[in-house]
Short mmCIF file of C-alpha atoms in Angstrom, two decimals:
data_model
loop_
_atom_site.label_atom_id
_atom_site.label_comp_id
_atom_site.label_asym_id
_atom_site.label_seq_id
_atom_site.Cartn_x
_atom_site.Cartn_y
_atom_site.Cartn_z
CA MET A 1 17.74 -18.87 -5.91
CA PRO A 2 20.20 -21.60 -4.81
CA ILE A 3 23.44 -21.46 -5.82
CA THR A 4 24.41 -24.83 -7.11
CA ASP A 5 22.05 -23.24 -10.03
CA VAL A 6 24.08 -19.93 -11.26
CA ASP A 7 25.91 -21.03 -13.87
CA ILE A 8 29.58 -20.27 -14.10
CA ASN A 9 31.45 -18.27 -17.72
CA GLN A 10 35.00 -18.85 -17.78
CA CYS A 11 34.88 -17.14 -21.19
CA ASP A 12 35.59 -14.41 -21.77
CA GLY A 13 33.70 -11.46 -21.76
CA GLU A 14 31.86 -9.79 -18.89
CA SER A 15 29.10 -11.71 -16.36
CA TYR A 16 27.47 -10.68 -13.37
CA LEU A 17 29.90 -13.69 -11.43
CA SER A 18 33.34 -11.47 -13.32
CA ALA A 19 35.77 -13.01 -11.17
CA PHE A 20 35.59 -16.32 -13.16
CA SER A 21 35.66 -14.61 -15.91
CA SER A 22 38.34 -15.68 -18.71
CA SER A 23 39.02 -18.69 -16.10
CA HIS A 24 39.27 -20.81 -19.02
CA HIS A 25 42.14 -22.67 -19.92
CA CYS A 26 41.33 -23.35 -23.77
CA ASP A 27 44.32 -22.67 -26.63
CA HIS A 28 44.04 -18.97 -27.32
CA SER A 29 45.40 -18.82 -30.52
CA SER A 30 44.22 -22.16 -31.83
CA THR A 31 40.27 -22.63 -30.58
CA GLN A 32 38.21 -20.86 -28.91
CA CYS A 33 35.47 -20.70 -25.53
CA VAL A 34 32.13 -21.06 -25.37
CA PRO A 35 29.90 -21.70 -21.87
CA ILE A 36 27.39 -24.49 -21.62
CA SER A 37 24.58 -22.64 -20.25
CA ASN A 38 22.38 -24.71 -17.70
CA SER A 39 25.12 -26.82 -16.45
CA GLY A 40 25.19 -24.99 -11.91
CA PHE A 41 28.07 -24.19 -10.23
CA ARG A 42 30.90 -25.99 -11.75
CA ARG A 43 34.32 -25.68 -13.68
CA GLY A 44 34.76 -26.97 -16.17
CA ALA A 45 31.36 -26.05 -18.10
CA TYR A 46 32.77 -24.61 -21.89
CA ARG A 47 33.99 -26.57 -24.61
CA CYS A 48 37.12 -25.49 -26.16
CA TYR A 49 35.63 -25.00 -30.43
CA CYS A 50 38.38 -25.25 -33.17
CA LYS A 51 38.83 -21.99 -34.76
CA PRO A 52 37.61 -21.33 -38.45
CA ASN A 53 40.91 -23.48 -40.83
CA PHE A 54 41.65 -24.99 -37.73
CA TYR A 55 41.36 -29.31 -36.62
CA PRO A 56 41.42 -30.37 -33.49
CA ALA A 57 45.11 -32.06 -33.29
CA SER A 58 43.81 -34.89 -30.43
CA GLY A 59 43.55 -37.80 -32.25
CA GLU A 60 40.65 -39.01 -29.66
CA VAL A 61 39.08 -36.11 -30.99
CA HIS A 62 39.52 -36.53 -34.13
CA ARG A 63 37.73 -40.01 -34.10
CA ARG A 64 35.32 -38.77 -33.07
CA ASN A 65 34.09 -36.24 -36.37
CA LYS A 66 34.58 -33.79 -32.89
CA ASP A 67 35.55 -30.12 -33.68
CA PHE A 68 35.87 -28.52 -29.54
CA PHE A 69 37.59 -30.67 -25.99
CA GLU A 70 35.51 -30.76 -23.67
CA GLY A 71 35.99 -28.05 -19.45
CA GLU A 72 35.95 -30.59 -17.63
CA ILE A 73 38.38 -32.38 -19.22
CA ILE A 74 40.80 -29.69 -19.87
CA GLU A 75 40.18 -28.82 -15.50
CA ARG A 76 41.42 -32.03 -14.55
CA ALA A 77 44.30 -32.63 -16.60
CA TYR A 78 44.98 -28.54 -15.73
CA VAL A 79 45.08 -29.71 -11.53
CA GLU A 80 46.80 -32.64 -12.92
CA SER A 81 49.65 -31.06 -14.17
CA VAL A 82 49.29 -28.53 -11.62
CA LEU A 83 50.26 -31.38 -9.17
CA SER A 84 53.12 -33.12 -11.07
CA GLY A 85 54.58 -29.44 -11.74
CA GLN A 86 54.36 -29.82 -15.24
CA SER A 87 52.53 -27.75 -17.53
CA THR A 88 51.94 -29.59 -21.33
CA PHE A 89 48.75 -30.30 -20.50
CA ILE A 90 47.43 -27.50 -23.12
CA HIS A 91 49.45 -29.45 -25.85
CA SER A 92 46.87 -32.35 -25.95
CA PHE A 93 44.10 -29.59 -26.36
CA HIS A 94 45.14 -27.70 -29.02
CA CYS A 95 44.27 -27.28 -33.23
CA LEU A 96 45.95 -27.08 -35.91
CA PRO A 97 46.02 -25.02 -39.27
CA CYS A 98 44.32 -26.53 -41.67
CA ARG A 99 46.33 -27.48 -45.02
CA VAL A 100 46.63 -23.56 -47.64
CA GLY A 101 43.67 -22.88 -48.36
CA CYS A 102 40.55 -24.71 -46.95
CA GLU A 103 37.94 -23.63 -45.77
CA MET A 104 37.46 -26.12 -43.55
CA CYS A 105 38.76 -29.43 -42.73
CA ILE A 106 38.67 -32.74 -40.28
CA GLY A 107 42.18 -33.06 -40.23
CA ASP A 108 44.94 -32.35 -42.30
CA GLU A 109 44.38 -34.33 -45.57
CA PRO A 110 44.80 -31.44 -48.81
CA CYS A 111 41.84 -29.48 -50.16
CA TYR A 112 44.19 -28.64 -52.85
CA VAL A 113 45.90 -30.18 -55.24
CA GLU A 114 49.46 -29.50 -54.12
CA TYR A 115 51.71 -29.41 -57.59
CA GLY A 116 54.57 -31.36 -57.93
CA LEU A 117 57.68 -29.14 -57.59
CA LEU A 118 60.37 -31.89 -59.10
CA LEU A 119 57.84 -32.91 -62.44
CA ARG A 120 57.37 -28.55 -62.98
CA SER A 121 61.39 -28.05 -62.37
CA LEU A 122 62.34 -30.74 -65.55
CA VAL A 123 60.05 -28.87 -67.49
CA LEU A 124 61.00 -25.31 -66.59
CA CYS A 125 64.66 -25.75 -66.38
CA PHE A 126 64.85 -28.22 -70.18
CA GLN A 127 61.75 -24.52 -71.61
CA SER A 128 64.81 -22.48 -70.54
CA PHE A 129 67.11 -24.39 -71.78
CA CYS A 130 65.32 -24.14 -75.35
CA SER A 131 64.96 -20.40 -74.90
CA THR A 132 68.45 -20.34 -74.40
CA LEU A 133 69.05 -22.55 -77.72
CA VAL A 134 67.19 -19.83 -79.74
CA VAL A 135 68.48 -17.08 -78.47
CA ILE A 136 71.89 -18.53 -79.32
CA LEU A 137 70.02 -19.56 -82.94
CA ILE A 138 69.28 -16.37 -83.59
CA ILE A 139 72.73 -14.39 -83.34
CA VAL A 140 74.07 -17.81 -85.03
CA VAL A 141 71.44 -16.79 -88.21
CA PHE A 142 72.29 -12.99 -87.65
CA VAL A 143 75.95 -13.62 -87.96
CA LEU A 144 75.61 -16.38 -91.27
CA ARG A 145 73.23 -13.57 -92.62
CA LYS A 146 75.24 -13.70 -95.91
CA LYS A 147 76.21 -17.21 -96.44
CA ARG A 148 74.00 -18.10 -99.67
CA ILE A 149 71.91 -21.07 -97.06
CA PHE A 150 70.90 -18.08 -95.04
CA SER A 151 70.35 -15.72 -97.77
CA SER A 152 68.78 -17.78 -99.82
CA SER A 153 65.70 -18.10 -97.64
CA MET A 154 64.90 -14.29 -96.44
CA TRP A 155 67.31 -14.68 -93.21
CA VAL A 156 65.55 -11.88 -91.69
CA MET A 157 62.63 -13.88 -92.00
CA LEU A 158 63.97 -16.75 -90.44
CA GLU A 159 65.42 -14.68 -87.53
CA THR A 160 61.39 -13.29 -87.47
CA ILE A 161 60.73 -17.71 -87.07
CA LEU A 162 63.25 -17.42 -84.42
CA VAL A 163 61.35 -14.28 -82.37
CA GLY A 164 57.59 -15.95 -82.20
CA ALA A 165 58.88 -20.02 -81.11
CA LEU A 166 61.27 -17.31 -78.27
CA PHE A 167 57.53 -15.87 -77.83
CA LEU A 168 55.70 -19.89 -77.70
CA TYR A 169 58.54 -21.13 -75.35
CA GLN A 170 57.58 -18.58 -72.98
CA THR A 171 53.53 -19.37 -73.07
CA VAL A 172 54.89 -22.53 -70.77
CA ILE A 173 57.30 -20.83 -68.49
CA ILE A 174 54.26 -18.47 -67.59
CA ARG A 175 52.59 -21.59 -67.19
CA TYR A 176 55.11 -22.74 -64.62
CA PHE A 177 53.32 -20.46 -62.17
CA GLU A 178 50.17 -21.19 -59.49
CA PRO A 179 47.34 -19.36 -62.39
CA SER A 180 46.76 -15.68 -61.12
CA VAL A 181 45.48 -12.60 -63.23
CA ILE A 182 49.03 -11.58 -64.39
CA THR A 183 50.03 -15.33 -65.58
CA CYS A 184 46.24 -15.26 -66.72
CA MET A 185 46.78 -12.83 -69.42
CA LEU A 186 50.41 -12.17 -69.72
CA GLU A 187 50.02 -16.15 -72.02
CA PRO A 188 47.58 -15.65 -74.17
CA TRP A 189 49.18 -12.37 -75.39
CA PHE A 190 52.88 -14.28 -76.13
CA ARG A 191 50.61 -17.06 -77.29
CA GLY A 192 49.05 -14.73 -79.54
CA LEU A 193 52.11 -12.73 -80.62
CA GLY A 194 54.16 -15.58 -80.65
CA PHE A 195 51.71 -17.73 -83.17
CA ALA A 196 51.95 -14.84 -85.68
CA ILE A 197 55.02 -13.75 -85.93
CA CYS A 198 56.34 -17.32 -86.44
CA TYR A 199 53.35 -19.19 -88.74
CA GLY A 200 52.68 -16.23 -89.93
CA ALA A 201 56.59 -15.89 -91.27
CA ILE A 202 56.71 -19.29 -92.15
CA THR A 203 52.40 -18.82 -94.37
CA LEU A 204 54.37 -15.86 -96.42
CA LYS A 205 57.89 -17.67 -97.44
CA ILE A 206 55.30 -20.10 -98.48
CA TYR A 207 53.46 -17.94 -100.33
CA ARG A 208 57.00 -16.14 -102.00
CA ILE A 209 56.90 -19.74 -104.05
CA LEU A 210 53.63 -19.69 -104.80
CA ALA A 211 53.05 -16.61 -105.87
CA GLU A 212 56.70 -17.86 -108.39
CA PHE A 213 55.80 -20.10 -109.25
CA GLN A 214 51.69 -19.68 -110.46
CA THR A 215 53.84 -16.99 -112.88
CA ARG A 216 52.82 -17.48 -116.42
CA LYS A 217 53.91 -14.84 -117.57
CA ALA A 218 57.18 -13.64 -119.69
CA HIS A 219 57.96 -11.22 -117.15
CA ARG A 220 59.12 -13.06 -113.70
CA VAL A 221 56.91 -12.13 -110.84
CA CYS A 222 59.50 -11.81 -107.96
CA VAL A 223 57.99 -11.19 -104.09
CA ARG A 224 60.24 -8.86 -102.38
CA ASP A 225 61.41 -8.74 -99.34
CA LYS A 226 60.24 -5.61 -97.84
CA ASP A 227 56.94 -7.00 -99.60
CA LEU A 228 57.02 -10.36 -97.22
CA LEU A 229 57.54 -8.24 -94.14
CA LYS A 230 55.34 -5.14 -94.74
CA TYR A 231 52.48 -8.13 -94.68
CA LEU A 232 53.73 -9.94 -91.41
CA MET A 233 53.66 -5.95 -89.96
CA GLY A 234 50.00 -6.24 -91.12
CA ILE A 235 49.10 -9.60 -89.06
CA ILE A 236 50.77 -8.76 -85.82
CA THR A 237 48.53 -5.93 -86.09
CA VAL A 238 45.69 -7.15 -86.50
CA VAL A 239 46.58 -9.76 -83.16
CA ILE A 240 47.90 -6.36 -81.16
CA GLY A 241 44.96 -5.30 -81.85
CA TYR A 242 42.59 -8.51 -81.19
CA LEU A 243 44.99 -9.13 -77.71
CA LEU A 244 44.14 -5.32 -76.62
CA ALA A 245 40.41 -5.65 -77.09
CA TRP A 246 40.39 -9.24 -75.32
CA THR A 247 42.31 -7.31 -72.68
CA ALA A 248 40.27 -4.23 -72.54
CA VAL A 249 37.07 -7.01 -72.05
CA ILE A 250 38.66 -8.36 -69.44
CA ILE A 251 39.50 -5.90 -66.88
CA ASP A 252 36.02 -4.27 -67.73
CA ASN A 253 34.71 -8.27 -65.97
CA MET A 254 36.97 -8.22 -63.90
CA ASN A 255 35.86 -4.00 -61.78
CA GLU A 256 32.32 -5.55 -62.12
CA GLY A 257 33.39 -8.52 -59.80
CA TYR A 258 33.78 -11.41 -62.92
CA SER A 259 37.13 -13.13 -62.33
CA VAL A 260 39.77 -14.14 -64.60
CA VAL A 261 40.55 -17.00 -62.29
CA ALA A 262 38.60 -20.40 -61.05
CA HIS A 263 38.62 -23.17 -59.78
CA GLU A 264 37.41 -26.32 -60.74
CA GLN A 265 37.63 -29.92 -59.09
CA THR A 266 39.35 -33.09 -59.75
CA SER A 267 37.36 -36.67 -59.86
CA MET A 268 39.02 -36.95 -56.55
CA GLY A 269 37.15 -34.30 -54.95
CA LEU A 270 40.48 -31.96 -54.69
CA LYS A 271 40.59 -28.29 -55.61
CA TYR A 272 43.09 -26.40 -57.85
CA VAL A 273 43.06 -22.76 -59.92
CA ILE A 274 42.84 -22.49 -63.62
CA CYS A 275 42.25 -19.45 -65.68
CA ARG A 276 38.09 -19.39 -66.60
CA ALA A 277 37.47 -20.34 -69.67
CA LEU A 278 36.75 -17.52 -71.59
CA TRP A 279 34.19 -17.29 -75.04
CA TRP A 280 36.94 -15.51 -76.91
CA ASP A 281 39.90 -18.61 -75.62
CA TYR A 282 37.11 -20.03 -78.71
CA VAL A 283 37.70 -17.53 -80.89
CA THR A 284 40.97 -17.97 -80.76
CA GLU A 285 41.38 -21.44 -81.07
CA VAL A 286 39.00 -21.43 -84.59
CA GLY A 287 41.22 -18.53 -85.81
CA GLU A 288 44.70 -20.17 -84.94
CA LEU A 289 42.83 -23.15 -87.16
CA LEU A 290 41.31 -21.69 -89.96
CA PHE A 291 44.79 -19.77 -90.49
CA LEU A 292 46.70 -23.22 -90.28
CA LEU A 293 44.04 -24.08 -92.87
CA PHE A 294 44.41 -21.86 -94.86
CA GLY A 295 48.95 -22.81 -95.10
CA VAL A 296 47.59 -26.09 -95.68
CA PHE A 297 45.79 -24.88 -98.52
CA LEU A 298 48.45 -22.24 -99.41
CA THR A 299 50.99 -26.03 -99.73
CA TYR A 300 48.84 -28.19 -101.73
CA LYS A 301 49.23 -25.48 -104.52
CA ILE A 302 52.96 -25.67 -104.60
CA ARG A 303 52.75 -29.54 -104.75
CA ASN A 304 54.22 -29.27 -107.63
CA ALA A 305 56.15 -26.63 -107.40
CA ARG A 306 60.27 -27.91 -107.49
CA SER A 307 62.00 -27.75 -104.32
CA ASP A 308 65.58 -26.63 -104.03
CA CYS A 309 69.12 -27.94 -102.58
CA PHE A 310 67.51 -27.54 -99.36
CA HIS A 311 63.30 -28.92 -99.29
CA GLU A 312 62.58 -26.08 -97.75
CA LYS A 313 59.05 -25.95 -99.48
CA GLU A 314 59.11 -29.95 -97.23
CA THR A 315 60.35 -28.18 -94.21
CA LEU A 316 57.95 -25.22 -93.92
CA ALA A 317 54.82 -27.41 -95.29
CA TRP A 318 55.68 -29.96 -92.68
CA SER A 319 56.07 -27.27 -89.89
CA ILE A 320 52.16 -25.73 -91.04
CA TYR A 321 50.84 -30.41 -91.37
CA VAL A 322 52.29 -30.46 -87.40
CA GLU A 323 51.21 -27.43 -85.89
CA ALA A 324 48.12 -28.14 -87.72
CA LEU A 325 47.38 -31.43 -85.88
CA VAL A 326 48.99 -31.22 -82.62
CA SER A 327 46.84 -27.69 -81.80
CA LEU A 328 43.59 -29.46 -83.43
CA LEU A 329 43.79 -32.44 -80.46
CA MET A 330 45.34 -30.58 -78.11
CA TYR A 331 42.30 -28.04 -78.13
CA THR A 332 39.96 -31.61 -78.63
CA ILE A 333 41.82 -32.64 -75.03
CA ARG A 334 40.94 -29.39 -73.79
CA HIS A 335 36.80 -29.11 -74.70
CA VAL A 336 36.58 -32.60 -73.76
CA VAL A 337 38.61 -34.32 -70.90
CA TRP A 338 40.21 -30.53 -68.97
CA SER A 339 38.26 -30.39 -65.99
CA ASN A 340 39.14 -34.83 -65.08
CA LEU A 341 42.86 -33.27 -65.02
CA GLN A 342 45.27 -32.68 -62.26
CA PRO A 343 47.24 -28.97 -63.46
CA ASP A 344 50.68 -30.94 -62.84
CA TYR A 345 49.40 -33.11 -66.18
CA ILE A 346 47.44 -29.78 -67.77
CA TYR A 347 51.13 -27.74 -67.34
CA LEU A 348 53.22 -31.90 -69.15
CA LEU A 349 50.44 -31.55 -71.88
CA TYR A 350 51.26 -27.41 -72.87
CA PHE A 351 54.75 -28.71 -72.47
CA LEU A 352 54.66 -31.69 -75.21
CA ARG A 353 52.62 -29.39 -77.07
CA CYS A 354 55.33 -26.69 -77.18
CA GLN A 355 57.63 -29.77 -78.04
CA CYS A 356 56.09 -31.74 -80.54
CA THR A 357 55.30 -27.89 -82.35
CA VAL A 358 57.71 -24.96 -81.75
CA THR A 359 61.14 -27.69 -81.28
CA ILE A 360 59.93 -30.13 -84.68
CA ILE A 361 59.21 -26.99 -86.16
CA LEU A 362 63.21 -25.61 -85.78
CA PHE A 363 64.67 -28.51 -86.12
CA PHE A 364 62.96 -29.17 -89.63
CA ILE A 365 63.33 -25.65 -90.65
CA PHE A 366 67.21 -24.64 -89.88
CA ALA A 367 68.95 -28.73 -89.28
CA PRO A 368 68.84 -28.96 -93.21
CA LYS A 369 70.83 -25.52 -93.22
CA LEU A 370 73.00 -25.71 -90.21
CA TRP A 371 74.24 -29.17 -92.48
CA TYR A 372 74.38 -27.30 -95.07
CA HIS A 373 76.52 -24.25 -93.71
CA ALA A 374 79.74 -27.42 -91.70
CA ARG A 375 79.10 -29.60 -94.89
CA PRO A 376 77.89 -27.51 -98.02
CA PRO A 377 77.10 -29.85 -101.13
CA GLU A 378 80.09 -31.50 -103.57
CA ILE A 379 78.08 -29.96 -106.76
CA MET A 380 75.77 -26.99 -106.47
CA ASP A 381 76.41 -24.43 -109.18
CA TYR A 382 74.63 -21.74 -111.53
CA GLN A 383 73.11 -24.33 -113.77
CA SER A 384 71.93 -26.22 -110.60
CA GLY A 385 70.85 -22.86 -109.02
CA ARG A 386 68.68 -21.84 -111.54
CA GLN A 387 66.30 -25.23 -111.38
CA LEU A 388 64.88 -24.22 -108.19
CA SER A 389 61.60 -22.88 -108.19
CA SER A 390 60.91 -20.21 -105.92
CA CYS A 391 62.62 -16.98 -107.00
CA GLY A 392 64.40 -15.79 -104.40
CA ASP A 393 66.41 -19.08 -103.92
CA VAL A 394 67.18 -19.12 -107.54
CA ARG A 395 68.65 -15.57 -107.43
CA ASP A 396 70.03 -16.22 -103.84
CA HIS A 397 71.79 -19.08 -104.55
CA MET A 398 73.77 -16.78 -107.10
CA PRO A 399 76.24 -14.18 -106.78
CA GLU A 400 74.31 -11.06 -107.16
CA ALA A 401 76.45 -9.83 -110.75
CA MET A 402 75.36 -13.07 -112.09
CA LYS A 403 71.14 -11.96 -110.46
CA LEU A 404 72.05 -9.14 -112.55
CA HIS A 405 73.10 -10.13 -115.69
CA GLU A 406 70.37 -12.73 -115.37
CA ALA A 407 67.16 -11.13 -114.75
CA ILE A 408 68.24 -8.85 -117.64
CA THR A 409 69.04 -10.85 -120.21
CA SER A 410 65.52 -13.38 -119.47
CA ASN A 411 63.32 -10.42 -120.00
CA GLY A 412 65.00 -7.39 -120.27
CA ASP A 413 63.07 -6.38 -116.79
CA VAL A 414 65.35 -4.73 -113.87
CA ASP A 415 64.09 -4.46 -110.64
CA PHE A 416 67.17 -2.93 -109.46
CA SER A 417 65.48 -3.03 -105.75
CA ASP A 418 66.17 -6.53 -105.32
CA ILE A 419 69.74 -6.41 -106.49
CA ASN A 420 71.63 -6.19 -103.27
CA LEU A 421 74.93 -4.15 -103.55
CA GLY A 422 75.45 -4.18 -100.30
CA ASP A 423 75.96 -7.65 -100.57
CA MET A 424 77.34 -6.86 -103.92
CA ASP A 425 81.90 -9.02 -103.18
CA PRO A 426 84.38 -7.04 -105.58
CA GLU A 427 84.98 -9.91 -107.57
CA ASP A 428 80.75 -9.76 -108.56
CA ILE A 429 81.34 -5.96 -109.50
CA ARG A 430 84.34 -6.56 -111.82
CA VAL A 431 83.10 -9.74 -113.47
CA SER A 432 78.99 -8.13 -114.62
CA THR A 433 80.94 -5.88 -116.38
CA LEU A 434 81.91 -8.98 -118.27
CA PHE A 435 78.05 -9.90 -119.05
CA PRO A 436 77.26 -8.18 -121.93
CA LEU A 437 74.14 -6.32 -121.20
#
């Protein structure tokens, strides 16, 4: 066989002409050498292919839609660099890494949607600011808990509403981070608990007004504060049980190789990571809407009840209406056009939903109370207090001694568990002794 017909393998590996092995000039960090068979006894009989997740840096190669460099061109450039005393030729024959997440690419174009960090950071800062305000409001309500305007609204339930709102605010903060198994499992917990605590407390306050408004007996029915707390604990317990079952199913599916994280694609072909939509999500959404529909039914039943001077009945009703309408709109968007939206738009929708529900609801409920506390009405006497619809509101606008006297003189049946002696000051106790029992 003529020597001109013998192939030279300059690439890495063993060959029968081992003197030429590993003599190629491919960039070891980004390319790999592949020999060209039947090329004869000559240098440059190889190609430098880009490694996986790399693309050619040379513009000429890129324009020809190739992912390799010819060995002959590399060898010629090597000789020229040796003669000129320069060793920078290799920089013209290397490959660049693809964008993060790209399995293959032909250029520097991204394969995944790049998050708008400025938009997300602004949303995160504003959401954190709202969370801080809620914490401050929790402290303010606790400090002013013995004031008539807060004690009449059952300050413990007001604190509960704030705690639920704080949980709901955290759902947007969690969504700031790229979806992962942890975030996809944390967000439903904060959403579920926050919804149960916040709107459970609002619905129970409406139920209390309804129970007292529908009384037709001589004996006045008063739903006690501790009864409402028991009902609320029951709602929270049911939600926790549901979330535990959901978590168990998710973990079991993950053990079988079913991931809770999915990859979607925008209309422009860019991929993005999202928490996978499960059938449990539909159950959760329907459950929330049914609970809100029950709240709407309760607000309809108390439409003729007289409102107090703080308009709490109206604020509670509007809180339910706003959440029901916004949630229905949000779930409709999610199941109709969700797959065509970019992650930043999805994140912005969750933020707007939180602000249009939680923030507005907190404004409805607490703004009038803080306003009346700062600037109390000029006329607020015991007689006007007796005209209020809610027995809890009526009695709590009066001193504890007046509650005791009214309960005895109205029907002679006193529930002393409703008389909080701890909130009575010495003057109230002295006044109570002046009323004939």
